[in-house]
Amino acid sequence: MRGAPMFLIANERTKLTANWLNALATAIIAAGAFAPMAVSIYGVPHPGLSWLLLSLLSATCFAFGVFLHVLGRLALRRLRE
């Protein structure tokens, strides 16, 4: 991309970072929040965690996933025209 303005390269890097944060957020929510809920709904034996601890861990993973998603959205504010 010889001769391209530097902000185009910076924009692509910013989009890549935001995409990575969003993918990580999705994985954390899927593994940490939805998987334990599915275990409890379908009655699959779990590793002896109490319902309260399992709920707390799920809520924490969900909140952290949302936080990472918001960070990705904030990163997109750095895009320039």
mmCIF file of N, CA and C in Angstrom:
data_model
loop_
_atom_site.group_PDB
_atom_site.id
_atom_site.type_symbol
_atom_site.label_atom_id
_atom_site.label_comp_id
_atom_site.label_asym_id
_atom_site.label_seq_id
_atom_site.Cartn_x
_atom_site.Cartn_y
_atom_site.Cartn_z
ATOM 1 N N MET A 1 0.842 -1.181 0.000
ATOM 2 C CA MET A 1 0.000 0.000 0.000
ATOM 3 C C MET A 1 0.884 1.239 0.000
ATOM 4 N N ARG A 2 1.788 1.302 -0.907
ATOM 5 C CA ARG A 2 2.704 2.424 -0.976
ATOM 6 C C ARG A 2 1.941 3.674 -1.377
ATOM 7 N N GLY A 3 2.197 4.736 -0.653
ATOM 8 C CA GLY A 3 1.551 6.011 -0.956
ATOM 9 C C GLY A 3 0.214 6.208 -0.255
ATOM 10 N N ALA A 4 -0.259 5.228 0.455
ATOM 11 C CA ALA A 4 -1.531 5.370 1.175
ATOM 12 C C ALA A 4 -1.317 6.260 2.389
ATOM 13 N N PRO A 5 -2.301 7.090 2.685
ATOM 14 C CA PRO A 5 -2.177 7.927 3.890
ATOM 15 C C PRO A 5 -2.024 7.056 5.139
ATOM 16 N N MET A 6 -1.220 7.533 6.074
ATOM 17 C CA MET A 6 -0.945 6.765 7.282
ATOM 18 C C MET A 6 -2.206 6.497 8.105
ATOM 19 N N PHE A 7 -3.198 7.384 8.015
ATOM 20 C CA PHE A 7 -4.391 7.147 8.822
ATOM 21 C C PHE A 7 -5.165 5.925 8.341
ATOM 22 N N LEU A 8 -5.019 5.556 7.068
ATOM 23 C CA LEU A 8 -5.694 4.337 6.596
ATOM 24 C C LEU A 8 -5.112 3.102 7.276
ATOM 25 N N ILE A 9 -3.807 3.078 7.439
ATOM 26 C CA ILE A 9 -3.164 1.965 8.127
ATOM 27 C C ILE A 9 -3.577 1.955 9.598
ATOM 28 N N ALA A 10 -3.580 3.119 10.213
ATOM 29 C CA ALA A 10 -3.992 3.220 11.619
ATOM 30 C C ALA A 10 -5.450 2.790 11.780
ATOM 31 N N ASN A 11 -6.311 3.151 10.834
ATOM 32 C CA ASN A 11 -7.721 2.746 10.896
ATOM 33 C C ASN A 11 -7.855 1.223 10.838
ATOM 34 N N GLU A 12 -7.092 0.582 9.960
ATOM 35 C CA GLU A 12 -7.174 -0.879 9.853
ATOM 36 C C GLU A 12 -6.678 -1.551 11.129
ATOM 37 N N ARG A 13 -5.640 -1.019 11.716
ATOM 38 C CA ARG A 13 -5.149 -1.576 12.977
ATOM 39 C C ARG A 13 -6.169 -1.381 14.090
ATOM 40 N N THR A 14 -6.815 -0.238 14.100
ATOM 41 C CA THR A 14 -7.850 0.022 15.103
ATOM 42 C C THR A 14 -9.016 -0.933 14.933
ATOM 43 N N LYS A 15 -9.435 -1.179 13.694
ATOM 44 C CA LYS A 15 -10.534 -2.109 13.451
ATOM 45 C C LYS A 15 -10.147 -3.534 13.833
ATOM 46 N N LEU A 16 -8.908 -3.902 13.577
ATOM 47 C CA LEU A 16 -8.442 -5.229 13.954
ATOM 48 C C LEU A 16 -8.451 -5.398 15.473
ATOM 49 N N THR A 17 -8.013 -4.375 16.190
ATOM 50 C CA THR A 17 -8.025 -4.426 17.650
ATOM 51 C C THR A 17 -9.448 -4.532 18.190
ATOM 52 N N ALA A 18 -10.350 -3.716 17.635
ATOM 53 C CA ALA A 18 -11.744 -3.750 18.079
ATOM 54 C C ALA A 18 -12.367 -5.115 17.792
ATOM 55 N N ASN A 19 -12.056 -5.694 16.648
ATOM 56 C CA ASN A 19 -12.583 -7.014 16.304
ATOM 57 C C ASN A 19 -12.051 -8.082 17.253
ATOM 58 N N TRP A 20 -10.770 -8.001 17.592
ATOM 59 C CA TRP A 20 -10.172 -8.965 18.521
ATOM 60 C C TRP A 20 -10.840 -8.869 19.893
ATOM 61 N N LEU A 21 -11.053 -7.646 20.377
ATOM 62 C CA LEU A 21 -11.707 -7.471 21.677
ATOM 63 C C LEU A 21 -13.128 -8.028 21.654
ATOM 64 N N ASN A 22 -13.833 -7.809 20.561
ATOM 65 C CA ASN A 22 -15.202 -8.303 20.459
ATOM 66 C C ASN A 22 -15.235 -9.837 20.395
ATOM 67 N N ALA A 23 -14.295 -10.431 19.665
ATOM 68 C CA ALA A 23 -14.242 -11.894 19.592
ATOM 69 C C ALA A 23 -13.913 -12.494 20.956
ATOM 70 N N LEU A 24 -13.000 -11.872 21.673
ATOM 71 C CA LEU A 24 -12.660 -12.335 23.018
ATOM 72 C C LEU A 24 -13.859 -12.203 23.953
ATOM 73 N N ALA A 25 -14.583 -11.095 23.835
ATOM 74 C CA ALA A 25 -15.784 -10.892 24.652
ATOM 75 C C ALA A 25 -16.822 -11.983 24.373
ATOM 76 N N THR A 26 -17.010 -12.301 23.106
ATOM 77 C CA THR A 26 -17.969 -13.335 22.729
ATOM 78 C C THR A 26 -17.571 -14.694 23.301
ATOM 79 N N ALA A 27 -16.293 -15.021 23.228
ATOM 80 C CA ALA A 27 -15.819 -16.309 23.753
ATOM 81 C C ALA A 27 -15.990 -16.386 25.269
ATOM 82 N N ILE A 28 -15.689 -15.299 25.965
ATOM 83 C CA ILE A 28 -15.819 -15.303 27.427
ATOM 84 C C ILE A 28 -17.277 -15.441 27.837
ATOM 85 N N ILE A 29 -18.155 -14.743 27.150
ATOM 86 C CA ILE A 29 -19.581 -14.850 27.475
ATOM 87 C C ILE A 29 -20.092 -16.260 27.173
ATOM 88 N N ALA A 30 -19.687 -16.819 26.039
ATOM 89 C CA ALA A 30 -20.159 -18.160 25.673
ATOM 90 C C ALA A 30 -19.661 -19.216 26.650
ATOM 91 N N ALA A 31 -18.376 -19.159 26.967
ATOM 92 C CA ALA A 31 -17.804 -20.190 27.831
ATOM 93 C C ALA A 31 -18.131 -19.971 29.297
ATOM 94 N N GLY A 32 -18.144 -18.717 29.728
ATOM 95 C CA GLY A 32 -18.289 -18.447 31.151
ATOM 96 C C GLY A 32 -19.694 -18.176 31.616
ATOM 97 N N ALA A 33 -20.569 -17.769 30.721
ATOM 98 C CA ALA A 33 -21.935 -17.446 31.135
ATOM 99 C C ALA A 33 -22.956 -18.428 30.570
ATOM 100 N N PHE A 34 -22.925 -18.659 29.251
ATOM 101 C CA PHE A 34 -23.945 -19.507 28.654
ATOM 102 C C PHE A 34 -23.717 -20.992 28.916
ATOM 103 N N ALA A 35 -22.476 -21.428 28.911
ATOM 104 C CA ALA A 35 -22.207 -22.857 29.146
ATOM 105 C C ALA A 35 -22.671 -23.309 30.535
ATOM 106 N N PRO A 36 -22.337 -22.575 31.614
ATOM 107 C CA PRO A 36 -22.847 -23.015 32.924
ATOM 108 C C PRO A 36 -24.376 -22.990 33.015
ATOM 109 N N MET A 37 -25.018 -22.032 32.340
ATOM 110 C CA MET A 37 -26.484 -22.003 32.348
ATOM 111 C C MET A 37 -27.036 -23.223 31.630
ATOM 112 N N ALA A 38 -26.416 -23.604 30.514
ATOM 113 C CA ALA A 38 -26.870 -24.790 29.786
ATOM 114 C C ALA A 38 -26.686 -26.041 30.627
ATOM 115 N N VAL A 39 -25.588 -26.104 31.353
ATOM 116 C CA VAL A 39 -25.343 -27.248 32.239
ATOM 117 C C VAL A 39 -26.458 -27.374 33.271
ATOM 118 N N SER A 40 -26.822 -26.241 33.869
ATOM 119 C CA SER A 40 -27.864 -26.309 34.902
ATOM 120 C C SER A 40 -29.241 -26.560 34.306
ATOM 121 N N ILE A 41 -29.520 -26.049 33.123
ATOM 122 C CA ILE A 41 -30.837 -26.246 32.497
ATOM 123 C C ILE A 41 -31.024 -27.703 32.074
ATOM 124 N N TYR A 42 -30.000 -28.285 31.459
ATOM 125 C CA TYR A 42 -30.129 -29.638 30.929
ATOM 126 C C TYR A 42 -29.751 -30.723 31.934
ATOM 127 N N GLY A 43 -29.374 -30.335 33.135
ATOM 128 C CA GLY A 43 -29.129 -31.303 34.185
ATOM 129 C C GLY A 43 -27.848 -32.102 34.045
ATOM 130 N N VAL A 44 -26.891 -31.569 33.317
ATOM 131 C CA VAL A 44 -25.597 -32.251 33.183
ATOM 132 C C VAL A 44 -24.858 -32.102 34.506
ATOM 133 N N PRO A 45 -24.234 -33.152 34.993
ATOM 134 C CA PRO A 45 -23.509 -33.034 36.259
ATOM 135 C C PRO A 45 -22.386 -31.991 36.148
ATOM 136 N N HIS A 46 -22.261 -31.158 37.153
ATOM 137 C CA HIS A 46 -21.203 -30.143 37.159
ATOM 138 C C HIS A 46 -20.225 -30.448 38.281
ATOM 139 N N PRO A 47 -19.087 -29.783 38.299
ATOM 140 C CA PRO A 47 -18.012 -30.182 39.217
ATOM 141 C C PRO A 47 -18.233 -29.815 40.679
ATOM 142 N N GLY A 48 -19.415 -29.907 41.171
ATOM 143 C CA GLY A 48 -19.680 -29.712 42.590
ATOM 144 C C GLY A 48 -19.690 -28.262 43.056
ATOM 145 N N LEU A 49 -19.871 -27.334 42.157
ATOM 146 C CA LEU A 49 -19.965 -25.936 42.558
ATOM 147 C C LEU A 49 -21.380 -25.642 43.037
ATOM 148 N N SER A 50 -21.478 -24.791 44.018
ATOM 149 C CA SER A 50 -22.807 -24.425 44.499
ATOM 150 C C SER A 50 -23.505 -23.552 43.456
ATOM 151 N N TRP A 51 -24.808 -23.529 43.516
ATOM 152 C CA TRP A 51 -25.603 -22.735 42.582
ATOM 153 C C TRP A 51 -25.225 -21.258 42.690
ATOM 154 N N LEU A 52 -24.980 -20.773 43.893
ATOM 155 C CA LEU A 52 -24.615 -19.370 44.095
ATOM 156 C C LEU A 52 -23.271 -19.048 43.444
ATOM 157 N N LEU A 53 -22.284 -19.900 43.637
ATOM 158 C CA LEU A 53 -20.970 -19.668 43.043
ATOM 159 C C LEU A 53 -21.029 -19.741 41.524
ATOM 160 N N LEU A 54 -21.768 -20.706 41.012
ATOM 161 C CA LEU A 54 -21.925 -20.841 39.571
ATOM 162 C C LEU A 54 -22.603 -19.607 38.977
ATOM 163 N N SER A 55 -23.611 -19.097 39.650
ATOM 164 C CA SER A 55 -24.296 -17.884 39.183
ATOM 165 C C SER A 55 -23.377 -16.672 39.237
ATOM 166 N N LEU A 56 -22.590 -16.582 40.295
ATOM 167 C CA LEU A 56 -21.662 -15.466 40.432
ATOM 168 C C LEU A 56 -20.591 -15.499 39.344
ATOM 169 N N LEU A 57 -20.055 -16.679 39.083
ATOM 170 C CA LEU A 57 -19.059 -16.807 38.016
ATOM 171 C C LEU A 57 -19.651 -16.481 36.654
ATOM 172 N N SER A 58 -20.860 -16.921 36.400
ATOM 173 C CA SER A 58 -21.519 -16.626 35.129
ATOM 174 C C SER A 58 -21.753 -15.131 34.970
ATOM 175 N N ALA A 59 -22.224 -14.490 36.016
ATOM 176 C CA ALA A 59 -22.471 -13.045 35.958
ATOM 177 C C ALA A 59 -21.171 -12.275 35.769
ATOM 178 N N THR A 60 -20.104 -12.729 36.412
ATOM 179 C CA THR A 60 -18.808 -12.071 36.265
ATOM 180 C C THR A 60 -18.289 -12.210 34.841
ATOM 181 N N CYS A 61 -18.388 -13.390 34.275
ATOM 182 C CA CYS A 61 -17.948 -13.588 32.888
ATOM 183 C C CYS A 61 -18.781 -12.757 31.923
ATOM 184 N N PHE A 62 -20.076 -12.687 32.158
ATOM 185 C CA PHE A 62 -20.937 -11.881 31.296
ATOM 186 C C PHE A 62 -20.555 -10.407 31.391
ATOM 187 N N ALA A 63 -20.358 -9.916 32.595
ATOM 188 C CA ALA A 63 -19.993 -8.507 32.781
ATOM 189 C C ALA A 63 -18.633 -8.208 32.156
ATOM 190 N N PHE A 64 -17.669 -9.109 32.306
ATOM 191 C CA PHE A 64 -16.347 -8.891 31.719
ATOM 192 C C PHE A 64 -16.420 -8.914 30.197
ATOM 193 N N GLY A 65 -17.259 -9.793 29.650
ATOM 194 C CA GLY A 65 -17.453 -9.831 28.202
ATOM 195 C C GLY A 65 -18.062 -8.541 27.680
ATOM 196 N N VAL A 66 -19.040 -8.031 28.386
ATOM 197 C CA VAL A 66 -19.644 -6.753 27.990
ATOM 198 C C VAL A 66 -18.609 -5.636 28.080
ATOM 199 N N PHE A 67 -17.793 -5.657 29.132
ATOM 200 C CA PHE A 67 -16.739 -4.658 29.286
ATOM 201 C C PHE A 67 -15.762 -4.693 28.103
ATOM 202 N N LEU A 68 -15.338 -5.878 27.695
ATOM 203 C CA LEU A 68 -14.435 -5.986 26.552
ATOM 204 C C LEU A 68 -15.091 -5.505 25.267
ATOM 205 N N HIS A 69 -16.367 -5.806 25.094
ATOM 206 C CA HIS A 69 -17.090 -5.329 23.918
ATOM 207 C C HIS A 69 -17.132 -3.799 23.898
ATOM 208 N N VAL A 70 -17.397 -3.198 25.030
ATOM 209 C CA VAL A 70 -17.433 -1.739 25.117
ATOM 210 C C VAL A 70 -16.048 -1.154 24.821
ATOM 211 N N LEU A 71 -14.995 -1.810 25.308
ATOM 212 C CA LEU A 71 -13.640 -1.355 24.978
ATOM 213 C C LEU A 71 -13.405 -1.377 23.470
ATOM 214 N N GLY A 72 -13.887 -2.410 22.818
ATOM 215 C CA GLY A 72 -13.770 -2.485 21.362
ATOM 216 C C GLY A 72 -14.510 -1.357 20.674
ATOM 217 N N ARG A 73 -15.695 -1.048 21.165
ATOM 218 C CA ARG A 73 -16.453 0.067 20.586
ATOM 219 C C ARG A 73 -15.747 1.396 20.824
ATOM 220 N N LEU A 74 -15.157 1.547 21.999
ATOM 221 C CA LEU A 74 -14.416 2.769 22.280
ATOM 222 C C LEU A 74 -13.184 2.894 21.387
ATOM 223 N N ALA A 75 -12.562 1.769 21.074
ATOM 224 C CA ALA A 75 -11.399 1.799 20.190
ATOM 225 C C ALA A 75 -11.784 2.316 18.810
ATOM 226 N N LEU A 76 -13.001 2.010 18.375
ATOM 227 C CA LEU A 76 -13.439 2.465 17.061
ATOM 228 C C LEU A 76 -13.618 3.987 16.981
ATOM 229 N N ARG A 77 -13.680 4.641 18.096
ATOM 230 C CA ARG A 77 -13.771 6.107 18.087
ATOM 231 C C ARG A 77 -12.499 6.749 17.556
ATOM 232 N N ARG A 78 -11.419 5.988 17.529
ATOM 233 C CA ARG A 78 -10.158 6.523 17.035
ATOM 234 C C ARG A 78 -10.079 6.536 15.509
ATOM 235 N N LEU A 79 -11.077 5.984 14.833
ATOM 236 C CA LEU A 79 -11.061 5.971 13.367
ATOM 237 C C LEU A 79 -11.124 7.400 12.831
ATOM 238 N N ARG A 80 -10.382 7.628 11.769
ATOM 239 C CA ARG A 80 -10.381 8.954 11.135
ATOM 240 C C ARG A 80 -10.797 8.834 9.685
ATOM 241 N N GLU A 81 -11.297 9.917 9.168
ATOM 242 C CA GLU A 81 -11.709 9.968 7.753
ATOM 243 C C GLU A 81 -10.600 10.503 6.900
#
